Short mmCIF file of C-alpha atoms in Angstrom, two decimals:
data_model
loop_
_atom_site.label_atom_id
_atom_site.label_comp_id
_atom_site.label_asym_id
_atom_site.label_seq_id
_atom_site.Cartn_x
_atom_site.Cartn_y
_atom_site.Cartn_z
CA MET A 154 137.28 -2.28 -44.56
CA ALA A 155 134.90 -4.66 -41.93
CA LYS A 156 131.67 -4.75 -42.28
CA GLN A 157 129.93 -2.53 -39.60
CA THR A 158 127.19 -3.91 -37.14
CA ASP A 159 123.81 -2.55 -36.43
CA ASN A 160 124.33 -2.64 -32.25
CA ASN A 161 121.62 -0.08 -31.46
CA GLY A 162 119.12 -2.80 -31.57
CA ASN A 163 116.99 -0.60 -34.33
CA GLY A 164 117.92 -2.47 -37.32
CA ALA A 165 115.44 -5.18 -38.01
CA LYS A 166 116.73 -8.92 -38.77
CA LEU A 167 114.37 -9.82 -41.61
CA GLY A 168 115.64 -13.27 -43.07
CA PHE A 169 115.42 -12.59 -46.54
CA GLU A 170 118.25 -10.44 -47.28
CA SER A 171 119.88 -12.88 -49.47
CA GLU A 172 117.11 -13.11 -51.46
CA LEU A 173 116.66 -9.67 -51.71
CA TRP A 174 120.14 -9.85 -53.35
CA LYS A 175 119.81 -12.68 -55.72
CA ALA A 176 116.59 -10.57 -56.92
CA ALA A 177 119.02 -7.53 -57.36
CA ASP A 178 121.47 -9.42 -59.36
CA ALA A 179 119.19 -11.11 -61.25
CA LEU A 180 118.29 -7.33 -63.14
CA ARG A 181 121.52 -5.48 -62.89
CA SER A 182 123.49 -6.86 -65.95
CA ASN A 183 120.74 -4.80 -68.34
CA MET A 184 119.44 -2.16 -65.61
CA ASP A 185 121.49 0.31 -63.70
CA ALA A 186 120.24 0.90 -60.12
CA ALA A 187 117.96 3.78 -60.41
CA GLU A 188 115.71 1.30 -62.62
CA TYR A 189 116.11 -2.20 -61.37
CA LYS A 190 115.09 -0.78 -57.68
CA HIS A 191 111.41 -0.14 -58.72
CA VAL A 192 111.34 -3.11 -60.39
CA VAL A 193 112.11 -4.58 -56.90
CA LEU A 194 110.11 -2.90 -54.55
CA GLY A 195 106.98 -2.93 -56.46
CA LEU A 196 107.27 -6.77 -56.47
CA ILE A 197 108.38 -6.74 -52.54
CA PHE A 198 105.44 -4.16 -52.30
CA LEU A 199 102.89 -6.37 -54.55
CA LYS A 200 103.71 -10.06 -52.55
CA TYR A 201 103.57 -8.11 -48.55
CA ILE A 202 99.73 -7.07 -49.85
CA SER A 203 99.49 -10.35 -51.38
CA ASP A 204 100.50 -12.35 -48.65
CA ALA A 205 98.90 -10.32 -46.19
CA PHE A 206 95.63 -10.54 -47.52
CA GLU A 207 95.90 -14.46 -48.22
CA GLU A 208 96.36 -14.74 -44.57
CA GLN A 209 93.43 -12.94 -44.01
CA HIS A 210 91.29 -14.84 -46.77
CA ALA A 211 92.24 -17.90 -45.16
CA LYS A 212 91.11 -16.97 -41.52
CA LEU A 213 87.68 -15.89 -43.20
CA GLU A 214 87.48 -18.78 -45.02
CA ALA A 215 87.23 -20.58 -41.98
CA GLU A 216 84.56 -18.13 -40.58
CA VAL A 217 82.21 -18.58 -43.51
CA ASP A 218 79.98 -20.61 -40.98
CA SER A 219 79.96 -17.42 -38.88
CA GLY A 220 78.57 -14.80 -42.17
CA ALA A 221 82.41 -14.29 -42.90
CA ASP A 222 82.56 -13.72 -46.54
CA PRO A 223 86.54 -13.87 -48.26
CA GLU A 224 85.20 -12.30 -51.46
CA ASP A 225 83.87 -9.37 -49.45
CA PRO A 226 86.88 -6.08 -50.08
CA ASP A 227 85.49 -4.90 -46.59
CA GLU A 228 86.43 -7.98 -44.62
CA TYR A 229 89.90 -6.47 -45.65
CA ARG A 230 89.58 -3.23 -45.57
CA ALA A 231 88.14 -3.39 -41.83
CA VAL A 232 91.28 -4.90 -40.76
CA ASN A 233 93.63 -2.25 -42.25
CA ILE A 234 94.62 -5.01 -45.37
CA PHE A 235 94.78 -4.15 -48.95
CA TRP A 236 91.86 -6.09 -51.06
CA VAL A 237 94.10 -7.90 -53.96
CA PRO A 238 91.98 -8.80 -56.92
CA PRO A 239 92.53 -12.22 -57.70
CA ASP A 240 94.33 -11.56 -60.91
CA ALA A 241 96.43 -9.67 -59.02
CA ARG A 242 97.41 -12.21 -56.43
CA TRP A 243 101.03 -13.52 -56.60
CA SER A 244 99.98 -16.66 -56.66
CA LYS A 245 98.99 -15.72 -60.19
CA LEU A 246 101.79 -13.81 -60.78
CA LYS A 247 103.83 -17.06 -60.09
CA ASP A 248 101.99 -19.16 -62.10
CA GLU A 249 102.48 -17.03 -65.19
CA ALA A 250 105.69 -15.89 -64.13
CA LYS A 251 107.40 -18.10 -67.37
CA GLN A 252 104.86 -16.43 -69.83
CA PRO A 253 106.10 -14.00 -72.31
CA LYS A 254 103.60 -11.62 -71.49
CA ILE A 255 104.46 -11.12 -67.49
CA GLY A 256 105.17 -7.99 -67.94
CA LYS A 257 101.85 -6.90 -68.87
CA ILE A 258 100.32 -9.56 -66.37
CA VAL A 259 102.41 -7.52 -63.72
CA ASP A 260 101.05 -3.80 -64.99
CA ASP A 261 97.38 -5.28 -64.96
CA ALA A 262 97.95 -6.23 -61.63
CA MET A 263 99.52 -3.25 -60.47
CA ILE A 264 96.16 -1.44 -62.27
CA ALA A 265 93.77 -3.57 -60.48
CA ILE A 266 95.13 -3.03 -56.82
CA GLU A 267 94.93 1.08 -57.26
CA GLN A 268 91.49 0.55 -58.77
CA ASP A 269 90.24 -1.07 -55.98
CA ASN A 270 92.27 0.87 -53.50
CA PRO A 271 92.16 4.15 -53.93
CA THR A 272 94.68 5.18 -51.69
CA LEU A 273 97.30 3.19 -53.89
CA LYS A 274 95.90 5.75 -56.90
CA GLY A 275 98.79 6.53 -59.20
CA VAL A 276 101.60 5.27 -56.72
CA LEU A 277 102.42 1.47 -57.72
CA PRO A 278 105.28 1.07 -60.54
CA LYS A 279 103.35 -0.01 -63.99
CA ASP A 280 106.28 -0.44 -66.00
CA TYR A 281 106.95 -4.27 -66.71
CA ALA A 282 105.92 -4.78 -70.29
CA HIS A 283 108.39 -1.95 -71.01
CA PRO A 284 111.14 -3.61 -73.81
CA ARG A 285 114.18 -3.08 -71.90
CA LEU A 286 112.94 -5.26 -69.07
CA ASP A 287 113.76 -8.98 -69.70
CA LYS A 288 111.16 -10.94 -69.32
CA HIS A 289 112.77 -14.05 -68.31
CA ARG A 290 114.59 -11.87 -66.03
CA LEU A 291 111.34 -10.42 -64.33
CA GLY A 292 110.44 -14.50 -64.17
CA GLN A 293 113.19 -15.68 -62.39
CA LEU A 294 112.48 -12.37 -60.08
CA ILE A 295 109.01 -13.14 -59.30
CA ASP A 296 110.29 -17.10 -58.33
CA LEU A 297 112.89 -15.35 -55.95
CA ILE A 298 110.37 -12.96 -54.39
CA SER A 299 108.03 -16.07 -53.91
CA ASN A 300 110.33 -17.49 -51.34
CA ILE A 301 109.87 -14.53 -49.54
CA GLY A 302 107.44 -14.66 -46.78
CA LEU A 303 105.76 -11.28 -45.89
CA GLY A 304 102.21 -12.64 -44.51
CA ASN A 305 102.17 -13.39 -41.28
CA LYS A 306 101.65 -10.84 -38.31
CA ALA A 307 105.04 -10.99 -37.33
CA ASP A 308 106.45 -10.21 -40.29
CA ARG A 309 104.63 -7.52 -41.16
CA SER A 310 105.25 -5.57 -37.89
CA LYS A 311 108.81 -5.26 -38.92
CA ASP A 312 110.18 -2.49 -40.43
CA ILE A 313 111.10 -3.40 -43.86
CA LEU A 314 112.62 -0.22 -45.29
#
């Protein structure tokens, strides 16, 4: 059967669909779809808020002489961007992706984000340290998602879901 195309203009061309398929393939061999979708979507959300945070952080760094404080959570909340604590930032996860404890590192990042952003309390997945999740594949998944740019305002305005 031929692939249907969306002719109504409502579907956003995100530009990272192939990366998502690679991410799903990386987990598919040892998890069912109901499980790995939470793993992938949780990491994509973390990358999304971390990229948005980093974009705002760079702006605030440039405005330090004007009194901006890039490490003040209120600077981010004022523009509807989640505060991401230093140990929960994507760059830290990417640097630690090959470590055997990457699952715990991701879980700790999710917990820290929830603690600093009450609207996310109890929402984020925190089962990346579970034994059934292959840590090598989790590291590969983090590497794949690292190639997806979600931080700039144009990317954030797309309908991802």
